[in-house]
Short mmCIF file of C-alpha atoms in Angstrom, two decimals:
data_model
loop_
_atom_site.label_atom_id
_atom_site.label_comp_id
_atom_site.label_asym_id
_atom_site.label_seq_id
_atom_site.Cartn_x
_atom_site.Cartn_y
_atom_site.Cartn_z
CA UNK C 547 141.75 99.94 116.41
CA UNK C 548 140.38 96.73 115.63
CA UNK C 549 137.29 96.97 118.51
CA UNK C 550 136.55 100.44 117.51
CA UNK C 551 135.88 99.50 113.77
CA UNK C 552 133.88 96.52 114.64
CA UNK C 553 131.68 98.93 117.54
CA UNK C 554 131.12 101.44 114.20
CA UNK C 555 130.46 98.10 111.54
CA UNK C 556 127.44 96.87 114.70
CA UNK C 557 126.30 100.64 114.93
CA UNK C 558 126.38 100.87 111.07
CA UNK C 559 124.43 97.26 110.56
CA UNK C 560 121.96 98.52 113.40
CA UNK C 561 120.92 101.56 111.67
CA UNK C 562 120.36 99.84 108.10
CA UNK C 563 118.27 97.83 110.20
CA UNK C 564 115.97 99.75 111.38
CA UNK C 565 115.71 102.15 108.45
CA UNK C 566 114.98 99.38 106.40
CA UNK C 567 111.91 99.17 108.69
CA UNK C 568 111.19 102.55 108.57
CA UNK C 569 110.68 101.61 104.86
CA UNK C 570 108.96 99.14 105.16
CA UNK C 571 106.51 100.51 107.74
CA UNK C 572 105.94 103.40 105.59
CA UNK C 573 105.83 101.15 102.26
CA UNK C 574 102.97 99.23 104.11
CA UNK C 575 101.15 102.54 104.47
CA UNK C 576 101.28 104.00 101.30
CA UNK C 577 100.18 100.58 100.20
CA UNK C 578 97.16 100.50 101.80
CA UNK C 579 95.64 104.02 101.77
CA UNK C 580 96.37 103.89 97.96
CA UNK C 581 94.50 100.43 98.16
CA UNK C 582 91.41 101.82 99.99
CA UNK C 583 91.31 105.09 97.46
CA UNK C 584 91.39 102.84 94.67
CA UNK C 585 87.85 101.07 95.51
CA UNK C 586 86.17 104.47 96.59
CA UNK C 587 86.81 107.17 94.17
CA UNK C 588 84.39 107.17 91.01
CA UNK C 589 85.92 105.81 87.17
CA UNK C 590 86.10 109.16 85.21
CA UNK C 591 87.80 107.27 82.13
CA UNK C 592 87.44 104.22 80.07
CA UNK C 593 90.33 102.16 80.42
CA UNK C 594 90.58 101.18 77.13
CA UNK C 595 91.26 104.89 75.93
CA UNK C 596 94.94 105.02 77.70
CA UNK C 597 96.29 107.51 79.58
CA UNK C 598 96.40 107.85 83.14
CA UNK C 599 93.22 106.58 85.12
CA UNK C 600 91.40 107.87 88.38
CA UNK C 601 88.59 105.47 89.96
CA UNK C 602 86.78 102.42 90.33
CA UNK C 603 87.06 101.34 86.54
CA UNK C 604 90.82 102.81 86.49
CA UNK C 605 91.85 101.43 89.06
CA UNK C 606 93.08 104.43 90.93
CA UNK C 607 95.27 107.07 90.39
CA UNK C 608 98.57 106.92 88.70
CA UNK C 609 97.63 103.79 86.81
CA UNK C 610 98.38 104.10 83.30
CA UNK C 611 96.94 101.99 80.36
CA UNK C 612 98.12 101.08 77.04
CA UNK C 613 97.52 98.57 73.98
CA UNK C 614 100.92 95.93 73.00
CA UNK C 615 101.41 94.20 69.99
CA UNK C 616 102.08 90.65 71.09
CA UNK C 617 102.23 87.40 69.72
CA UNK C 618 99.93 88.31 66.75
CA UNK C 619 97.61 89.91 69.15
CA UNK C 620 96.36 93.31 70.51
CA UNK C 621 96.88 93.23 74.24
CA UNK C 622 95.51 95.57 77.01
CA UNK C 623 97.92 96.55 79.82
CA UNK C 624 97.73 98.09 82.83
CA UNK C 625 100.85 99.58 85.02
CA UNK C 626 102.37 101.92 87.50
CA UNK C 627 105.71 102.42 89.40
CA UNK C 628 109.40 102.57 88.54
CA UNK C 629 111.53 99.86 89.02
CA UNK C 630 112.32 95.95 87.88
CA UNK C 631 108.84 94.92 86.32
CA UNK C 632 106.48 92.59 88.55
CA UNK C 633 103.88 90.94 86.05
CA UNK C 634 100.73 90.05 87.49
CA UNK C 635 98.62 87.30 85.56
CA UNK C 636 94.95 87.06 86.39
CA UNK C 637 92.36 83.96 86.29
CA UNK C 638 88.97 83.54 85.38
CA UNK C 639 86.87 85.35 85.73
CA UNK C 640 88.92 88.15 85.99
CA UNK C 641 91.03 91.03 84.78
CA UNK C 642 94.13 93.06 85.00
CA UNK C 643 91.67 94.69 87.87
CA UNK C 644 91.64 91.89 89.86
CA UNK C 645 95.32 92.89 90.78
CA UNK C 646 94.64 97.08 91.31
CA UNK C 647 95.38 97.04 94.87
CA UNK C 648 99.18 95.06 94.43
CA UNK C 649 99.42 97.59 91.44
CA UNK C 650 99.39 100.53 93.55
CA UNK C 651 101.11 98.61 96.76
CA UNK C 652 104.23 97.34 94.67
CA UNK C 653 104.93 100.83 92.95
CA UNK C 654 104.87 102.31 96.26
CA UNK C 655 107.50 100.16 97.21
CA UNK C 656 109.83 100.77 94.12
CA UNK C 657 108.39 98.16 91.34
CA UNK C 658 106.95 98.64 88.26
CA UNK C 659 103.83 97.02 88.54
CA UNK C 660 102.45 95.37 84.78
CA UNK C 661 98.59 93.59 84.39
CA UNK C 662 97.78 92.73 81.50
CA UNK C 663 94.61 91.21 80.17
CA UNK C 664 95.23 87.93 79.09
CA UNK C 665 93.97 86.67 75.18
CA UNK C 666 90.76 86.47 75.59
CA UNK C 667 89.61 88.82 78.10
CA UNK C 668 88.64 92.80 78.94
CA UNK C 669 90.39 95.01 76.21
CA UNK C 670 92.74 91.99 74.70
CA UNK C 671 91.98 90.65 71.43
CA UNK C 672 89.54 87.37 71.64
CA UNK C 673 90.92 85.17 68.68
CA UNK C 674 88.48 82.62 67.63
CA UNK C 675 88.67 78.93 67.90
CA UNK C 676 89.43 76.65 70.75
CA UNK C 677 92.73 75.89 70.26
CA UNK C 678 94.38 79.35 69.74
CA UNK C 679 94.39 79.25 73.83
CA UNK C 680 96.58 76.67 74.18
CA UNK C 681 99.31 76.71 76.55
CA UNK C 682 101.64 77.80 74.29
CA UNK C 683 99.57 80.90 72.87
CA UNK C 684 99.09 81.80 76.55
CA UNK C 685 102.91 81.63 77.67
CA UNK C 686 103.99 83.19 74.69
CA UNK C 687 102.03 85.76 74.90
CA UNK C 688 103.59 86.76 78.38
CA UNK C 689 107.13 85.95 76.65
CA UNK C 690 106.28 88.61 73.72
CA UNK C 691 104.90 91.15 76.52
CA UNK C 692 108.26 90.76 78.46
CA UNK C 693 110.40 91.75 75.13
CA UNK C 694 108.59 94.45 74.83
CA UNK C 695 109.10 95.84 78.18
CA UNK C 696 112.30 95.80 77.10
CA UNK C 697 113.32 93.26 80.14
CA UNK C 698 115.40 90.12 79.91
CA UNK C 699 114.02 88.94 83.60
CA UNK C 700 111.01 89.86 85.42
CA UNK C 701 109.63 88.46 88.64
CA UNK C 702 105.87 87.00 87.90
CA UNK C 703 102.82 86.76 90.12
CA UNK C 704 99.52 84.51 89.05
CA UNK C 705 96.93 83.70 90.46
CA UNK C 706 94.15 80.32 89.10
CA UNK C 707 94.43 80.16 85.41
CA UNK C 708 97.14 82.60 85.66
CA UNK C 709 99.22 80.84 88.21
CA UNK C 710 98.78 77.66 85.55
CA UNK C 711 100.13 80.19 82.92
CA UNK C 712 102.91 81.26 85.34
CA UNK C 713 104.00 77.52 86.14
CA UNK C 714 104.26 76.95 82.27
CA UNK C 715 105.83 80.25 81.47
CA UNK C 716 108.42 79.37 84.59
CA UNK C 717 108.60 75.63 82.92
CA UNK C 718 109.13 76.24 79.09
CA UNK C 719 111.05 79.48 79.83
CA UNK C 720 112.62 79.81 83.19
CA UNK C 721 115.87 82.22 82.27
CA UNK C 722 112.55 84.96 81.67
CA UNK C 723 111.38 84.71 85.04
CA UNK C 724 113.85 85.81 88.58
CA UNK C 725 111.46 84.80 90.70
CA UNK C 726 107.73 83.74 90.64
CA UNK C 727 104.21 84.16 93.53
CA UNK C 728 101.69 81.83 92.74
CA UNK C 729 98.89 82.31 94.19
CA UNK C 730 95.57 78.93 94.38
CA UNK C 731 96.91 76.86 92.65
CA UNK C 732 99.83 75.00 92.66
CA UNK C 733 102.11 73.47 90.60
CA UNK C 734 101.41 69.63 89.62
CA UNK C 735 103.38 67.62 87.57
CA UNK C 736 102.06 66.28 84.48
CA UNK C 737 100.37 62.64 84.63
CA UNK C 738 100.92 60.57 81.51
CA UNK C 739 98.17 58.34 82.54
CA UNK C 740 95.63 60.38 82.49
CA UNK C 741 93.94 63.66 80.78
CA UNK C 742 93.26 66.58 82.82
CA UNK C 743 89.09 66.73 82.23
CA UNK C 744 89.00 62.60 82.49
CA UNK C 745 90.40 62.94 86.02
CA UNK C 746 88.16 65.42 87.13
CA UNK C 747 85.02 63.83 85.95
CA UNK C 748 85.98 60.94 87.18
CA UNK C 749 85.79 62.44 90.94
CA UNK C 750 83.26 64.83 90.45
CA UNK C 751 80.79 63.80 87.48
CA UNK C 752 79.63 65.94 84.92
CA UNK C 753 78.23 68.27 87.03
CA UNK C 754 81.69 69.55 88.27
CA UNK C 755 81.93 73.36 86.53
CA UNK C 756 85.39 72.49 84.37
CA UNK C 757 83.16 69.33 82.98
CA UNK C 758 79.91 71.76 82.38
CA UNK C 759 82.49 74.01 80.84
CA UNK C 760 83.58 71.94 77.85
CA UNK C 761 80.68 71.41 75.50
CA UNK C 762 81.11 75.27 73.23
CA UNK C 763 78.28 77.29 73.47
CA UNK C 764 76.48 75.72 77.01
CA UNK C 765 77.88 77.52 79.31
CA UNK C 766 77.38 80.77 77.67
CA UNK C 767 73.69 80.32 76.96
CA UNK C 768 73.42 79.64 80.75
CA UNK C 769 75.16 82.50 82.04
CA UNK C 770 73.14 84.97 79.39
CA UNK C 771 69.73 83.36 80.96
CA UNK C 772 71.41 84.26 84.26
CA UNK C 773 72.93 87.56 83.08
CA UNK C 774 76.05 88.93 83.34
CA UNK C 775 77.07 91.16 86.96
CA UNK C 776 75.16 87.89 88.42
CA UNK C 777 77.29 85.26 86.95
CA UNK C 778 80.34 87.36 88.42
CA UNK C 779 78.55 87.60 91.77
CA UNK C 780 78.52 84.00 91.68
CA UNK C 781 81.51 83.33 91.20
CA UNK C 782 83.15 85.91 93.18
CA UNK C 783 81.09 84.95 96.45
CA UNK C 784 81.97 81.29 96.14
CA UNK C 785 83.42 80.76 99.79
CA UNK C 786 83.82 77.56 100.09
CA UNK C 787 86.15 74.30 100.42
CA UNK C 788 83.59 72.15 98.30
CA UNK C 789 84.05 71.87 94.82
CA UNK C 790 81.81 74.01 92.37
CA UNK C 791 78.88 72.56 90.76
CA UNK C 792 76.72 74.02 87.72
CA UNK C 793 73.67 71.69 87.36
CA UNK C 794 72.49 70.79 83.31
CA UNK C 795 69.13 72.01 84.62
CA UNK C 796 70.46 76.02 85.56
CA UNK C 797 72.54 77.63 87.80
CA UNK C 798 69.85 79.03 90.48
CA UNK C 799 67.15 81.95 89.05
CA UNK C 800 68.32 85.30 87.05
CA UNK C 801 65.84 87.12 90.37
CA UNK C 802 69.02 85.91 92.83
CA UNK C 803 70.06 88.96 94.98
CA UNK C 804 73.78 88.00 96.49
CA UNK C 805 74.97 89.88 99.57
CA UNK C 806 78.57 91.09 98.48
CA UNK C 807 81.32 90.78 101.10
CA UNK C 808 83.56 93.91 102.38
CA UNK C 809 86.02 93.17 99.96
CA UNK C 810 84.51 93.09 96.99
CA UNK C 811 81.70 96.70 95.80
CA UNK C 812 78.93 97.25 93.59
CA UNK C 813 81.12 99.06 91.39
CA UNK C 814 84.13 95.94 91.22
CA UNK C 815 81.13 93.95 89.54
CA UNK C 816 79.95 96.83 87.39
CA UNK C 817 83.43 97.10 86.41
CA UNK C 818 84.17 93.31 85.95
CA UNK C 819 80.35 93.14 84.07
CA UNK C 820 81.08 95.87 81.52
CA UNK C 821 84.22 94.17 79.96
CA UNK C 822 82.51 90.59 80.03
CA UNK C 823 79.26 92.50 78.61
CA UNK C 824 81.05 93.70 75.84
CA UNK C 825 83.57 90.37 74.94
CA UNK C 826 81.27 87.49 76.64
CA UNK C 827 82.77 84.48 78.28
CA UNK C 828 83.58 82.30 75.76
CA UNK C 829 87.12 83.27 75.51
CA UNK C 830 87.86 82.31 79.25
CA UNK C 831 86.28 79.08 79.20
CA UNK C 832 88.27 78.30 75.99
CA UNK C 833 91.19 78.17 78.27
CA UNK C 834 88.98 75.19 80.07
CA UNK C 835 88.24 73.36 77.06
CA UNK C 836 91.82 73.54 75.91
CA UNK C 837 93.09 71.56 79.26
CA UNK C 838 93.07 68.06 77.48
CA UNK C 839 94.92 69.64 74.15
CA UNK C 840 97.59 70.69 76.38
CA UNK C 841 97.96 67.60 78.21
CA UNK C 842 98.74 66.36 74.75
CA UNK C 843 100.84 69.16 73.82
CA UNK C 844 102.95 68.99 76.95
CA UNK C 845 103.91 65.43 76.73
CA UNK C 846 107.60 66.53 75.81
CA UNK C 847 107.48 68.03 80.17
CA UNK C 848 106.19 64.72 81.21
CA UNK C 849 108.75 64.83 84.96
CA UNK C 850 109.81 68.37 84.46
CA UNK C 851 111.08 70.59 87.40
CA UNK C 852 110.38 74.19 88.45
CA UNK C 853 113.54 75.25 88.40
CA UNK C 854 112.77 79.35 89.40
CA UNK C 855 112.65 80.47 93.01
CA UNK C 856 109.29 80.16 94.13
CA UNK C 857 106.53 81.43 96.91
CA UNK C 858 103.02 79.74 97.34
CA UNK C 859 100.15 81.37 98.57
CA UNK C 860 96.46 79.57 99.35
CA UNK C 861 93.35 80.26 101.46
CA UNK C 862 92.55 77.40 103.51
CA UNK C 863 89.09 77.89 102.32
CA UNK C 864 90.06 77.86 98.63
CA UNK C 865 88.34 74.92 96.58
CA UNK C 866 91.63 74.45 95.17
CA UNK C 867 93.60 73.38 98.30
CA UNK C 868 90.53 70.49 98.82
CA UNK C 869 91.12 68.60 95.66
CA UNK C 870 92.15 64.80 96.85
CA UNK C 871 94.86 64.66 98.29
CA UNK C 872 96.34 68.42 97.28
CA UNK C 873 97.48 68.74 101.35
CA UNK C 874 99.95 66.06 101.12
CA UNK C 875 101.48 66.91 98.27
CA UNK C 876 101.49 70.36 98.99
CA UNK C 877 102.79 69.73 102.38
CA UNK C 878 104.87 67.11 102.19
CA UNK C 879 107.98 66.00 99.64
CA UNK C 880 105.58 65.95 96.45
CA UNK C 881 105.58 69.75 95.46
CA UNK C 882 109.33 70.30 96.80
CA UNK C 883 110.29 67.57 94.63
CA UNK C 884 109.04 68.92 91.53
CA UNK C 885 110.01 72.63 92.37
CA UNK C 886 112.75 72.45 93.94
CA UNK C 887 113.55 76.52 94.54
CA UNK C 888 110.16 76.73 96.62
CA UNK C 889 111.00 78.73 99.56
CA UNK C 890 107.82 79.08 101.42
CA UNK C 891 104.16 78.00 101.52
CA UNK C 892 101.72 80.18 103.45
CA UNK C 893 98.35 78.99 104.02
CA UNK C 894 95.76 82.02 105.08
CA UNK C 895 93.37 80.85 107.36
CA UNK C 896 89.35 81.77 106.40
CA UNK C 897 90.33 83.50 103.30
CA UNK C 898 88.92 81.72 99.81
CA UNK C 899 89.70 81.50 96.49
CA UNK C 900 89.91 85.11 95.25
CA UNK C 901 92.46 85.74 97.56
CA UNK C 902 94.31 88.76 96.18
CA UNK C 903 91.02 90.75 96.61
CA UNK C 904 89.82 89.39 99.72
CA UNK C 905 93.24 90.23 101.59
CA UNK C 906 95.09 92.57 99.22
CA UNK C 907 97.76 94.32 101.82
CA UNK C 908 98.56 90.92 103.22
CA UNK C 909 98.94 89.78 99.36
CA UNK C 910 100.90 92.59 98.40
CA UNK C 911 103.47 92.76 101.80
CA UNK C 912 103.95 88.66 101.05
CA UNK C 913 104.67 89.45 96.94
CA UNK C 914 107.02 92.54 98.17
CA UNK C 915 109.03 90.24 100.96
CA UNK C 916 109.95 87.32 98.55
CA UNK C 917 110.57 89.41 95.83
CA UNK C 918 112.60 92.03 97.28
CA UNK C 919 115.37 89.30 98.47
CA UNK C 920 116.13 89.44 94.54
#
């Protein structure tokens, strides 16, 4: 009797096996056919109205938008699915649409997928002043938007400025967060020695974009000589290990034509250009100028752990993974140490910084396999 129930447990186990491939296989489909729909159909609505979208602008179909009180703010989401809530927390320069193909992808595999703008960006409110984007605004924004989801947990994905938001949000408030896919950059402790803009300067001169970034005012007047879509181009096309520059003397001529790769259309920028057209820049590159004000504000971390499971994700061609001496301490005890959950690192070989868009399906199948184990 004994033999014959463990023959039926093996056959049992075998099965769940392989249907759980089936689902997977088929998960991975729906994923990306949704994924290539979403970048060809036409935008029939404006986002910002609500309601369900269709399109370039939307996002594709099914994708539903909204407007949350948080925090003292208005904020702009973005969602889709059914399911425990994945948030997905964009950089600069970019928007909840930076994340439409792992919108549609995670839905399809039972998640409800949530992008919101962040404070300062697309439909969100811009407040003024510098210092209302401080850490703290930033993470507690995401803390408000998770009450009002009605969640006590959700898992988290970010990716530049909103993997630094994630880290934080993962730091101040870890019982919010089950599980968390960063995505650029990763997390680095806090170095009492030194501010954050001092350091960089210090390797790269003033030249280095964070440094340009900081005086109010300059970098805006230089990206309205250049103009908006080709700001974005910039930035978006920026393949390269080297770090950025932006010269005192102007970013290149307003007449550049840049070649877009596969990944990225004409209608992505007109997309991206229409939202910064309407709220400028100045709100993203207040997060920049409020990176010594938080290494202030964040003394009370100084030696804190990352104490939430965590995935890494980087392109080997990101600018980010060729800061001195980022390898080693991504690679070796350095970033364990500090988050000690971290259960994998996955370099991508010849992908760059915008890596969610440059290699959504293999983004999204990574998110959904460390997530689902939760």
């Amino acid at each position: 009797m004994g033999a014959e129930l463990r023959t039926a447990w093996k056959s049992i186990t075998y099965t769940m096996l392989i249907l759980d491939e089936m689902v997977d296989f088929v998960c991975n489909l729906c994923s990306h056919l949704c994924c290539c729909r979403a970048v060809s159909e036409p935008e029939t609505q404006n986002p910002a109205s609500g309601g369900e979208m269709d399109g370039g602008g939307g996002g594709g179909e099914g994708i539903t938008h909204r407007t949350v009180a948080v925090n003292g703010i208005n904020m702009h989401v973005a969602e889709k699915g059914e399911g425990p809530v994945v948030l997905l927390v964009h950089g600069f320069p970019e928007l909840w649409y930076t994340w439409r193909h792992q919108i549609h992808g995670l839905a399809a595999r039972g998640f409800r997928a949530v992008a919101p703008d962040l404070r300062g960006f697309g439909d969100t409110d811009a407040p003024p002043g510098v210092s209302s984007y401080s850490i703290f605004h930033l993470v507690g924004d995401l803390v408000a938007l998770i009450d009002s989801l009605g969640q006590d947990q959700v898992f988290v994905v970010g990716h530049d400025w909103g993997a630094m938001v994630a880290w934080s949000l993962c730091m101040f408030r870890p019982e919010k967060v089950r599980a968390v896919v960063n995505l650029s950059v990763a997390f680095t402790p806090r170095n009492p020695a030194r501010k954050s803009v001092e350091y960089l300067r210090s390797l790269y001169g003033d030249d280095h974009y964070v440094c340009r970034f900081q005086e109010p005012g300059a970098a805006e007047a230089e990206f309205a000589r250049l103009g908006t879509a080709l700001v974005l181009e910039k930035f978006y096309t920026y393949h390269s290990p080297d770090p950025l520059f932006i010269p005192k003397e102007g970013w290149g001529s307003p007449d550049t034509e840049i070649p877009l790769p596969s990944w990225l259309s004409k209608d992505d920028i007109k997309y991206y250009a229409s939202k910064f057209e309407k709220t400028g820049f100045t709100g993203g590159l207040n997060y920049y100028r409020c990176l010594d004000l938080n290494w202030e504000l964040t003394a009370p971390w100084t030696g804190a752990h990352i104490k939430v499971p965590a995935k890494f994700i980087v392109g080997d061609v990101d600018l980010t993974y060729h800061t001195p001496g980022i390898q080693d301490y991504i690679h070796k005890v350095g970033f364990k140490s500090y988050v000690p959950l971290l259960e994998e690192v996955v370099v991508m070989k010849g992908v760059g910084h915008f890596i969610n868009e440059e290699k959504p399906h293999e983004i999204t199948v990574h998110i959904y396999n460390f997530i689902k184990k939760f």
